[in-house]
Short mmCIF file of C-alpha atoms in Angstrom, two decimals:
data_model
loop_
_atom_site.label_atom_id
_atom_site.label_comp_id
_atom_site.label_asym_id
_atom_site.label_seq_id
_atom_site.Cartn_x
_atom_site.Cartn_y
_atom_site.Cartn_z
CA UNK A 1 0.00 0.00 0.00
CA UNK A 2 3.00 2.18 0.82
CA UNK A 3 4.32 1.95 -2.33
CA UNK A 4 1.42 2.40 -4.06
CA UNK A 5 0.86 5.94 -2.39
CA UNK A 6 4.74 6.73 -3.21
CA UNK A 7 3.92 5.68 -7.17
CA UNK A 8 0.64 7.77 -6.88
CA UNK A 9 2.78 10.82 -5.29
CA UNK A 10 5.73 10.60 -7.95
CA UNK A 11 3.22 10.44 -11.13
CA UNK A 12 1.35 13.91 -9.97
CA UNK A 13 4.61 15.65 -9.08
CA UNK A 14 5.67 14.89 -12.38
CA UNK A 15 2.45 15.95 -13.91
CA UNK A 16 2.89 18.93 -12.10
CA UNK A 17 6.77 19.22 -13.26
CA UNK A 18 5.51 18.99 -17.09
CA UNK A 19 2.72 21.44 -16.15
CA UNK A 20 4.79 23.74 -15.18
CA UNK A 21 7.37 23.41 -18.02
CA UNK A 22 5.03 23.96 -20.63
CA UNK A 23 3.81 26.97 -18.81
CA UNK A 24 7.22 28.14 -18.34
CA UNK A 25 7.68 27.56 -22.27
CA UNK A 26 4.75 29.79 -23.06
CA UNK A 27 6.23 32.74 -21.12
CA UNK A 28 6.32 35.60 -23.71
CA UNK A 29 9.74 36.70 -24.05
CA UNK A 30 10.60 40.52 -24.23
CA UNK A 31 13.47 42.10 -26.13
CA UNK A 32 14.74 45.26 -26.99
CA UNK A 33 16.66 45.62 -30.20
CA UNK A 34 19.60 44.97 -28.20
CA UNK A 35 18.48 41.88 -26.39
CA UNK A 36 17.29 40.64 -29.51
CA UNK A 37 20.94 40.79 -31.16
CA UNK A 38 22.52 39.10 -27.87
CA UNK A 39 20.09 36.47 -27.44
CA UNK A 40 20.35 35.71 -31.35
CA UNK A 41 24.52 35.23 -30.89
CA UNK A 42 23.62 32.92 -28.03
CA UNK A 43 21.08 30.82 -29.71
CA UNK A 44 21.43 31.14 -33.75
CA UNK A 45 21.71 27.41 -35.21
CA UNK A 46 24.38 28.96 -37.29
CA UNK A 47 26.43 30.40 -34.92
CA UNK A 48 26.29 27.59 -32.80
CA UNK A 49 27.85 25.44 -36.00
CA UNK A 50 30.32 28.08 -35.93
CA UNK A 51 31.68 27.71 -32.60
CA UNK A 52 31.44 23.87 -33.22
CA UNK A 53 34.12 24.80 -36.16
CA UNK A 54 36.22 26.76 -34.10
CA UNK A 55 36.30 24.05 -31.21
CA UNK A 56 37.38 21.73 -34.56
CA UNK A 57 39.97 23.83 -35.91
CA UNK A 58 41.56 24.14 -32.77
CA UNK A 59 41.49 20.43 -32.31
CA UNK A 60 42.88 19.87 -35.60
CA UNK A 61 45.88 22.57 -34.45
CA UNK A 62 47.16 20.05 -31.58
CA UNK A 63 46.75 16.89 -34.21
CA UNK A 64 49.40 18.78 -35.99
CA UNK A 65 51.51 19.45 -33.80
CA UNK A 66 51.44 16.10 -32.09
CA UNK A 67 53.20 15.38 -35.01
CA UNK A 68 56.08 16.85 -34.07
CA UNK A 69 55.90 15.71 -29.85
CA UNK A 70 57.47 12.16 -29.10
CA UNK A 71 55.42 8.88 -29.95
CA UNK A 72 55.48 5.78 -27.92
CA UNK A 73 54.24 2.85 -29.02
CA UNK A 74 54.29 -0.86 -27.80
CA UNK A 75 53.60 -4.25 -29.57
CA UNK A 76 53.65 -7.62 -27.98
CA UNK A 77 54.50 -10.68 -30.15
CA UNK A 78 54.70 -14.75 -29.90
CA UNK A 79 55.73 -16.89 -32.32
CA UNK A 80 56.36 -20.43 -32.24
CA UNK A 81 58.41 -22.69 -34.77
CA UNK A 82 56.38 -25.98 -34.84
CA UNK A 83 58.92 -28.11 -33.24
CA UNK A 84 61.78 -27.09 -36.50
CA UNK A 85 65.32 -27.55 -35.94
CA UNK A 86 68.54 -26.59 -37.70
CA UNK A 87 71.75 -29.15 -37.60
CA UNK A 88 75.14 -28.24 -39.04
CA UNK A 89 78.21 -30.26 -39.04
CA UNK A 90 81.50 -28.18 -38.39
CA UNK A 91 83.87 -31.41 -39.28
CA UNK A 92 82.96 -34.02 -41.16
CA UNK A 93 84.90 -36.86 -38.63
CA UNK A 94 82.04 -35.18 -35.90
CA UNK A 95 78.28 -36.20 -35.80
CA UNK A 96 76.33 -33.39 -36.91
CA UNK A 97 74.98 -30.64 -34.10
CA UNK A 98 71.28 -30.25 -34.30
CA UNK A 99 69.72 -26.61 -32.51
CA UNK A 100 65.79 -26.38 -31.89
CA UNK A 101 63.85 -23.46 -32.91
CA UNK A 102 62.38 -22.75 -29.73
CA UNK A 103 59.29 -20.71 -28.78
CA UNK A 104 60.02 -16.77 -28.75
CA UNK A 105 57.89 -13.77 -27.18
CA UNK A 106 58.97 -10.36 -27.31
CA UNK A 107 57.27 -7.52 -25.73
CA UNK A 108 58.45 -3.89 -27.50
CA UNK A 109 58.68 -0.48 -26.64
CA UNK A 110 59.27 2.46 -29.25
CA UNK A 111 59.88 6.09 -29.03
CA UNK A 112 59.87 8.18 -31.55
CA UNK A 113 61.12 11.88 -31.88
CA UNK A 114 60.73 14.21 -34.72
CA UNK A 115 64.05 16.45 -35.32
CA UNK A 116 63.93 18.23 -38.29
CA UNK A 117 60.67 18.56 -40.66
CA UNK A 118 60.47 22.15 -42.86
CA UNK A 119 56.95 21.51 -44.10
CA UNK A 120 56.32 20.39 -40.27
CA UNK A 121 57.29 23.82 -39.12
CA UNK A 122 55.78 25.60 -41.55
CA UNK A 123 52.51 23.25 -40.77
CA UNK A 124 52.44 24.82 -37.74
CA UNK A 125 52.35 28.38 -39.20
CA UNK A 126 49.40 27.22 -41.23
CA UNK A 127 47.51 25.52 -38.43
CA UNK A 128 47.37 29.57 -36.62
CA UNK A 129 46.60 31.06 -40.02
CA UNK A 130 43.70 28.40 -40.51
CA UNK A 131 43.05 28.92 -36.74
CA UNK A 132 42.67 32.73 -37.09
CA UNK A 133 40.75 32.12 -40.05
CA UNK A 134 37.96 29.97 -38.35
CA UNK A 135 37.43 33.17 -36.10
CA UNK A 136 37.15 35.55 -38.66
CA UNK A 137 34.34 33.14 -40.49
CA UNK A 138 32.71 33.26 -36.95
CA UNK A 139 32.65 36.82 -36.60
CA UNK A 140 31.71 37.34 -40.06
CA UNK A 141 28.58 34.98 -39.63
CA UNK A 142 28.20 36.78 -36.40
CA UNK A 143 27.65 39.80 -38.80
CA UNK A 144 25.66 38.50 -41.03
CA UNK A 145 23.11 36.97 -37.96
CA UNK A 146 23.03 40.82 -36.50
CA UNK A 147 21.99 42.18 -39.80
CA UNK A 148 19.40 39.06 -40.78
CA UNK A 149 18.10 40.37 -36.94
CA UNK A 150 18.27 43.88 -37.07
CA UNK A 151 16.03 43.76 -40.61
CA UNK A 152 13.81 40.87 -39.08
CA UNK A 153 12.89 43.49 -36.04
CA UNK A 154 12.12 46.28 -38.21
CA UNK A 155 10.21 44.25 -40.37
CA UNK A 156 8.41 43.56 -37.38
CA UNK A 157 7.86 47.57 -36.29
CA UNK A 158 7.16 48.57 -39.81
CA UNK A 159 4.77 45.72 -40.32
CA UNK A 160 2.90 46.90 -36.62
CA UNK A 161 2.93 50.42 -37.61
CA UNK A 162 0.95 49.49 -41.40
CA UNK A 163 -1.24 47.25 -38.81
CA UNK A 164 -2.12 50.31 -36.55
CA UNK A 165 -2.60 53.02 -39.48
CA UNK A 166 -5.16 50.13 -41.00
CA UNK A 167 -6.92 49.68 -37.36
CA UNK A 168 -7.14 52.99 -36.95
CA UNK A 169 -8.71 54.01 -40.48
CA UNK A 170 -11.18 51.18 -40.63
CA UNK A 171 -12.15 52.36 -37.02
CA UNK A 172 -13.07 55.57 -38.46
CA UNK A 173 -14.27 54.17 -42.01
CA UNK A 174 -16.81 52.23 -40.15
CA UNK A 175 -17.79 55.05 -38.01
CA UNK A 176 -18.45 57.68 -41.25
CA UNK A 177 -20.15 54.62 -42.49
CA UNK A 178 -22.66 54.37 -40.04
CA UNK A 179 -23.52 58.15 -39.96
CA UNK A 180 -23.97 57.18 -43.40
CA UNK A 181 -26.15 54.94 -43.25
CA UNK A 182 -28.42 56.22 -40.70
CA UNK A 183 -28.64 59.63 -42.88
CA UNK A 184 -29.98 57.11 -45.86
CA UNK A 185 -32.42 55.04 -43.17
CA UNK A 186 -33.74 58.65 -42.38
CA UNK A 187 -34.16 59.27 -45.93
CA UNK A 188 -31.44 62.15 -46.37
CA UNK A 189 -29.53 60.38 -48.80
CA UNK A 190 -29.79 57.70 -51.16
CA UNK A 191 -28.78 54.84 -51.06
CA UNK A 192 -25.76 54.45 -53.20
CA UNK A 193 -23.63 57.06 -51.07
CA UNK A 194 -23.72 54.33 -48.53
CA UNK A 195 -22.74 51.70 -50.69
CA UNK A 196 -19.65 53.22 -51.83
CA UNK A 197 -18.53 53.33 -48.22
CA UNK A 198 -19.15 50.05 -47.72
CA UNK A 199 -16.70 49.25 -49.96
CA UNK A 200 -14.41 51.30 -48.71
CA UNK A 201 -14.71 49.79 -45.14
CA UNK A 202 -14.26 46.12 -46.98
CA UNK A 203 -11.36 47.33 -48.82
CA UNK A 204 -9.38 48.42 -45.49
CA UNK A 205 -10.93 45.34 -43.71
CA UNK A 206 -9.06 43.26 -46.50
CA UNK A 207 -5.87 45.10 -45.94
CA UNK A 208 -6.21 44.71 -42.66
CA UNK A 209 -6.44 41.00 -42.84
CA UNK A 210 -3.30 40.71 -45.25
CA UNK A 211 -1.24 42.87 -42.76
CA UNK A 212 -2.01 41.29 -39.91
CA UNK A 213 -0.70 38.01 -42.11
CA UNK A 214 2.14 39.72 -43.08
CA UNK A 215 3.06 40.79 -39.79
CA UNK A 216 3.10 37.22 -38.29
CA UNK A 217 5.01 36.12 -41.23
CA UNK A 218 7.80 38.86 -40.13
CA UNK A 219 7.41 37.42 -36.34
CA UNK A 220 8.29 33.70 -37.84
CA UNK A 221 11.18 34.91 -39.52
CA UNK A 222 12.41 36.83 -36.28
CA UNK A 223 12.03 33.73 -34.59
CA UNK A 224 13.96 31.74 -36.84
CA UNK A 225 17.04 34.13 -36.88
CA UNK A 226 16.77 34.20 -32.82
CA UNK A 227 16.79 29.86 -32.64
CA UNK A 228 13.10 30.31 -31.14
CA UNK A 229 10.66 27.86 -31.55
CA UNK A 230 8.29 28.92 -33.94
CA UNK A 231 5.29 29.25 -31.40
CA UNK A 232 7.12 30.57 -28.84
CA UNK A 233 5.17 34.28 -27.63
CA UNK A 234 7.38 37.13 -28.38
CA UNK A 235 7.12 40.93 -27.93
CA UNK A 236 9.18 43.43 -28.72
CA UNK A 237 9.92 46.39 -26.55
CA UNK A 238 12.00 49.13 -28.90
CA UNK A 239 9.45 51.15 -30.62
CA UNK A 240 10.67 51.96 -34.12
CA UNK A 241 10.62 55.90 -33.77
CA UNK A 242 13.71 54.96 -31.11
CA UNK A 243 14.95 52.68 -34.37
CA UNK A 244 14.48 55.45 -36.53
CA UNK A 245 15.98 58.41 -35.55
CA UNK A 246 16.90 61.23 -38.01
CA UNK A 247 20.27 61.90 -36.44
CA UNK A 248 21.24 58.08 -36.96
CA UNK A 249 20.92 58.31 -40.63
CA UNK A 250 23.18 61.18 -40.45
CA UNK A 251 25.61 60.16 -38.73
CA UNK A 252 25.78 56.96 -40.86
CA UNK A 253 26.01 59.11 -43.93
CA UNK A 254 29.16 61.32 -42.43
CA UNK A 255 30.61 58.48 -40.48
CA UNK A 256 34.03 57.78 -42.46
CA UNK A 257 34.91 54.16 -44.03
CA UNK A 258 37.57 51.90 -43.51
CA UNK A 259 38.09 49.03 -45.85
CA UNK A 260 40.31 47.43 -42.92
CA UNK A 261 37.28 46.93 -41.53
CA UNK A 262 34.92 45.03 -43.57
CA UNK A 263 34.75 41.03 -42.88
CA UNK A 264 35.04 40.59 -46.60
CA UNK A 265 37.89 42.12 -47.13
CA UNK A 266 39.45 40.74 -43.84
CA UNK A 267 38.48 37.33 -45.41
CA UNK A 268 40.15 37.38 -48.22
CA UNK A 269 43.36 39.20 -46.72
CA UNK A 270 43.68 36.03 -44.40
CA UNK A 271 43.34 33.87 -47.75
CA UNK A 272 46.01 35.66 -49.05
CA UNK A 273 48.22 34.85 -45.48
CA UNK A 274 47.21 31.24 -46.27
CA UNK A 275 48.34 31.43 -49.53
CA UNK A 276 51.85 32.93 -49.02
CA UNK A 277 52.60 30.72 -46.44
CA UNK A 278 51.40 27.77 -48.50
CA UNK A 279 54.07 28.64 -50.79
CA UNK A 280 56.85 28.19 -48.09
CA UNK A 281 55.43 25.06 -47.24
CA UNK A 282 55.45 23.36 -50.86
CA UNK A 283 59.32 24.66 -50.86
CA UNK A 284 60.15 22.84 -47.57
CA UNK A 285 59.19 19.69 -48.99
CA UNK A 286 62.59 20.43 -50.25
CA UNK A 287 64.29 19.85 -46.94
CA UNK A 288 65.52 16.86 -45.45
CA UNK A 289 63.15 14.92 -42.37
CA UNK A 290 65.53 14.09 -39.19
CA UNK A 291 63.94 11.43 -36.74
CA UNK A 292 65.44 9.79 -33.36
CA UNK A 293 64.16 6.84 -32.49
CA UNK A 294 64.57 4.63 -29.44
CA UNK A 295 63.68 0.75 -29.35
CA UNK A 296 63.21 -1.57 -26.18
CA UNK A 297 62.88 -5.35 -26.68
CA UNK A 298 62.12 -7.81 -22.80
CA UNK A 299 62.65 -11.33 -23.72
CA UNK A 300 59.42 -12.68 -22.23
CA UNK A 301 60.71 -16.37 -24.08
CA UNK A 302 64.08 -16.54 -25.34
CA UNK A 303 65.68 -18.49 -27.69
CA UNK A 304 68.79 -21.14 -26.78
CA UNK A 305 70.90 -19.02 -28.91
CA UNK A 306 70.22 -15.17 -28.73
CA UNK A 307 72.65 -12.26 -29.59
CA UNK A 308 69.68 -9.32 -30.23
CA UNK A 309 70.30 -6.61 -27.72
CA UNK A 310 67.46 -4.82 -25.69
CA UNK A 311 68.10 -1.34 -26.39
CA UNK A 312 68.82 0.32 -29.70
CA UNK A 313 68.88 4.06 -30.55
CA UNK A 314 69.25 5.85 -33.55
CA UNK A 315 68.61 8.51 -36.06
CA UNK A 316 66.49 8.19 -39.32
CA UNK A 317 67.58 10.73 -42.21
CA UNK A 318 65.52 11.21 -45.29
CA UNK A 319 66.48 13.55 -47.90
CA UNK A 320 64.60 14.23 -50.81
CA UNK A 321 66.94 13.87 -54.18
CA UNK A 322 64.81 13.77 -57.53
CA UNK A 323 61.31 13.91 -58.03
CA UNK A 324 60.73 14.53 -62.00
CA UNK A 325 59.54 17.55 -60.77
CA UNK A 326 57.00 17.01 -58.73
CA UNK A 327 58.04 19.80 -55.73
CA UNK A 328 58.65 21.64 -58.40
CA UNK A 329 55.19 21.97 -59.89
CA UNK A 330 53.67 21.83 -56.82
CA UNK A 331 55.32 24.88 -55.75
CA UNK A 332 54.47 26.57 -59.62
CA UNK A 333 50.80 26.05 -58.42
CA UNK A 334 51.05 27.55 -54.57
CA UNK A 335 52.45 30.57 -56.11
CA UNK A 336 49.61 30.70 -59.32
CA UNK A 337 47.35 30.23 -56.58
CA UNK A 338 49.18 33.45 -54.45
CA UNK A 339 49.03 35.47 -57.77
CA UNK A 340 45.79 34.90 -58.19
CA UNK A 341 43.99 35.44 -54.69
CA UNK A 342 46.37 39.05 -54.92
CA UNK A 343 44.54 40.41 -57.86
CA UNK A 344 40.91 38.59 -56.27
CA UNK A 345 42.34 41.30 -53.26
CA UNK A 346 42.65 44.10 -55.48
CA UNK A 347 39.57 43.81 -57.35
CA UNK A 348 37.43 43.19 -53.83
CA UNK A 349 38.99 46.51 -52.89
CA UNK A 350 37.89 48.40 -55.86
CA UNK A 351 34.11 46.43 -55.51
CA UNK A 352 33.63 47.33 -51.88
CA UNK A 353 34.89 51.01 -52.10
CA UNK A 354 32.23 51.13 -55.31
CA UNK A 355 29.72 49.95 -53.10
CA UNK A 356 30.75 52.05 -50.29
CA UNK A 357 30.00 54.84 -52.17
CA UNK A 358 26.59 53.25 -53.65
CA UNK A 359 25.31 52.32 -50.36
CA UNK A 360 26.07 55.68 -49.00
CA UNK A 361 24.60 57.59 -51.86
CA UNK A 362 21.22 55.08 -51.24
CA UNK A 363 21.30 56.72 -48.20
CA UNK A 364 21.43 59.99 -48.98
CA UNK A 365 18.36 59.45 -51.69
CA UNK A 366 16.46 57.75 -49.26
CA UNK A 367 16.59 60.30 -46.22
CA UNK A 368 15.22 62.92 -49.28
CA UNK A 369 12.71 60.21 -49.82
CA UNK A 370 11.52 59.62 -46.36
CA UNK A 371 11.41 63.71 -45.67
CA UNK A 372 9.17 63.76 -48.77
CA UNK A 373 6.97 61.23 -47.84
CA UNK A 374 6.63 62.34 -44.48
CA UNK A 375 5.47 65.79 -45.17
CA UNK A 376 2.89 63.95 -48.15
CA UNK A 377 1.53 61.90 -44.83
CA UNK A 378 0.80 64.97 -43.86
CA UNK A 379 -0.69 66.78 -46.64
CA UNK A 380 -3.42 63.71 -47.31
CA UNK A 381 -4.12 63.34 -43.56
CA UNK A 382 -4.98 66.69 -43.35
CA UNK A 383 -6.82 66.38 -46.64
CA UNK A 384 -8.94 63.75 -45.79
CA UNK A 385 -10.08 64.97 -42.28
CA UNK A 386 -11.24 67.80 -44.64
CA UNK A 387 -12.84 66.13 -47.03
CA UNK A 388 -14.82 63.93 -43.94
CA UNK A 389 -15.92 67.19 -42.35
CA UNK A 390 -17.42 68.23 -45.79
CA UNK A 391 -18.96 64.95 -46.20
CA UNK A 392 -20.59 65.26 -42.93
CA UNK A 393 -21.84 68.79 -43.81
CA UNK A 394 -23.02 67.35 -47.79
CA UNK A 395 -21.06 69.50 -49.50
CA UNK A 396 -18.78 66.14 -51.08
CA UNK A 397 -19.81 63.12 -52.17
CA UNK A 398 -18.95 59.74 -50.62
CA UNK A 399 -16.60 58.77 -54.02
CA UNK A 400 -14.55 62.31 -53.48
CA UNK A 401 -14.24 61.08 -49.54
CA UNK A 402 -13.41 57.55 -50.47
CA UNK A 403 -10.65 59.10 -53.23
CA UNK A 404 -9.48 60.87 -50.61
CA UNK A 405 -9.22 57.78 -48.12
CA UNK A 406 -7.24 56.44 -50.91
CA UNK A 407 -4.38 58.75 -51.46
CA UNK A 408 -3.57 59.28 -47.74
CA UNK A 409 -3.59 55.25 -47.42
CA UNK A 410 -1.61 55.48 -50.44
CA UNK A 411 1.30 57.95 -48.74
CA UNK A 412 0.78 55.91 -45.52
CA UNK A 413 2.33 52.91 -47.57
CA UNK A 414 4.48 54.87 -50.06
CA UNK A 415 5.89 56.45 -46.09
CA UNK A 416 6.68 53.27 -44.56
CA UNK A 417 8.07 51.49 -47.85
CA UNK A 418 10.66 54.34 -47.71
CA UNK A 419 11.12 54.19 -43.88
CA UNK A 420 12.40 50.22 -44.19
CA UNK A 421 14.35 50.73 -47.25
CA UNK A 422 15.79 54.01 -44.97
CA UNK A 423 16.58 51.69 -41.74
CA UNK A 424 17.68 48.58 -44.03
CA UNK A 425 20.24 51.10 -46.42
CA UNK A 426 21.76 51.86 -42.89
CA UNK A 427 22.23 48.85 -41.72
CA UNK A 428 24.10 47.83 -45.03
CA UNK A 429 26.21 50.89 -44.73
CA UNK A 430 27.36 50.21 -40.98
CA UNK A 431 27.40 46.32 -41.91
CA UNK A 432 30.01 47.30 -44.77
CA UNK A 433 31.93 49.40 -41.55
CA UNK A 434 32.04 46.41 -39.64
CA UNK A 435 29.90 48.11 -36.89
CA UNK A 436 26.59 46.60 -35.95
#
């Protein structure tokens, strides 16, 4: 009975435990801008495969240079000669002299000790370069995962703030509607006037539905870029006049450039370090290799007759003489390769300062743009509040009101179009910097 009440007490605690878990999992989760880039460097699938390659490379530095460190090794043998025997006769008046081949075990220790090894040395050199190159790829995927989030959160604001303006104008659509209406039950107007409005209300009620899609599509694809789980709750808590700032623009646009800076061009600078030292490495295959070596042999059975000694030690040389050419090509194709990753450098220096210039002329365009379409947000705001007061007062008609409706919806969208591409040319500009 005892342990049926300790079964029964252990099952709800761990209905309880899962409870609470899943509870615990349905916690929204809150970020700034901010939080949103740390917690996606923390969690992003492809960062995580990142560090996983820099744990690797490193890993693959020591099995290099254990190369070079001493290596001990030990073997065991037995061997035994099926009862054979040798006989020799020394002089021919004597009766021949017949020896067994008796059972033998060895057990063998060897150590080993590289001494000399160019390409070794150099090996080493590479390992660092291909080291330091594994953390360059990670910060330049690092990068890359800021950027992907940055965009995915504004997507996110942008797509809220279309949401809001389309709330907010059906809200009133449906309210000039119903005046409407009840003018036409009380006989004031005819009929029609109100069915142009109702149009109008189920052509923002249609937008309104396609937003609100489009705005959960921009949540998945935040979530992705985090490493959330696609129905995990999130809000986000930096409100996208804080994102969009008219002194950040500018400063973007007059903050200077420095090619040392960009991950691309750091890239292919550490190819070129690869490259050059590859070249010393296909000429040490030149060089002579220099082992030591140091042998141990216990007798575990020994033979009658035995005159192998137990310790040996010695040096191995191996120098390289003639290869038909084979270093030699090999080295002809390290240094093609050298030639051609310097001009690949060159002509990535000329591309990124061209779109340098590009991005930061984009910029320029768009921050015209956006003060443009701000001040037309204005203009058809204002003219549509006019155009509904006139309504009211039946000096319009519903189809001049409903025109109206249009173009300020129209420089609503034509506004926040311009406001992304604004926050997204920025974010390439800094990305090209190096500095998000």
């Amino acid at each position: 009975m005892n342990m049926i009440k300790k079964l029964v007490i252990i099952l709800v605690f761990t209905v309880l435990g899962s409870v609470l878990i899943y509870v615990q999992a349905q916690d929204t989760i809150t970020l700034s801008l901010n939080e949103a880039l740390d917690y996606a460097v923390k969690n992003n699938k492809t960062l995580v495969n990142a560090r996983y390659n820099i744990d690797k490379t490193k890993l693959k530095n020591w099995e290099i240079t254990a190369i070079g460190l001493p290596q001990v090794s030990s073997a065991i043998d037995y061997t035994n000669y099926m009862g054979a025997e040798i006989s020799f006769q020394l002089d021919e008046a004597a009766p021949a002299a017949t020896i067994p081949f008796n059972p033998t075990s060895n057990f063998k220790v060897n150590v080993s000790q590289l001494v000399f090894n160019g390409s070794y040395f150099v090996g080493l050199q590479l390992a660092k370069l291909s080291y330091d190159a594994s953390q360059l790829n990670y910060q330049k995927s690092e990068l890359d995962v800021r950027e992907q989030v940055s965009r995915a959160y504004y997507l996110v604001l942008v797509a809220e703030r279309t949401l809001d303006i389309l709330a907010a104008n059906r809200s009133n659509a449906q309210n000039i509607f119903q005046k409407t209406w009840n003018l036409y039950k009380s006989g004031i107007i005819e009929k029609s006037e109100a069915d142009k409005l109702s149009v109008m209300v189920a052509t923002i009620e249609n937008s309104q539905k396609a937003a609100e899609r489009q705005l959960q599509m921009a949540y998945n694809l935040l979530r992705l870029n985090l490493g959330l789980e696609a129905d995990q709750p999130l809000k986000l808590s930096t409100g996208l006049d804080e994102v969009s700032e008219k002194k950040k623009f500018q400063y973007a646009v007059i903050e200077p450039f420095d090619i040392q800076n960009n991950f691309d061009y750091k890239l292919i600078l550490s190819q070129e370090q690869l490259l050059t030292k590859q070249v010393t490495f296909e000429k040490a295959n030149y060089l002579p290799t220099i082992a030591g070596f140091y042998n141990h042999t216990e007798k575990i059975l020994k033979p009658k007759f035995d005159m192998t000694p137990k310790n040996i030690i010695g040096l191995n040389a191996s120098i390289p003489i003639f290869s038909s050419g084979l270093r030699k090509s090999r080295v002809g194709q390290a240094k093609i390769n050298l030639y051609m990753i310097n001009n690949t450098r060159e002509l990535m220096d000329q591309q990124i300062s061209l779109q340098e210039r590009q991005a930061r002329f984009n910029l320029n365009n768009l921050l015209e743009q956006y003060e443009t379409q701000k001040r037309n947000v204005e203009i058809s705001k204002e003219v549509f509040e006019n155009m509904k007061l006139k309504f009211e007062q039946g000096i319009v008609s519903s189809l001049e009101l409903t025109s109206a409706n249009s173009n300020y919806m129209s420089a609503e969208g034509g506004f926040t179009n311009v406001l992304f591409q604004l926050l997204d040319a920025e974010l390439v500009l800094r990305k090209m910097n190096g500095n998000l």
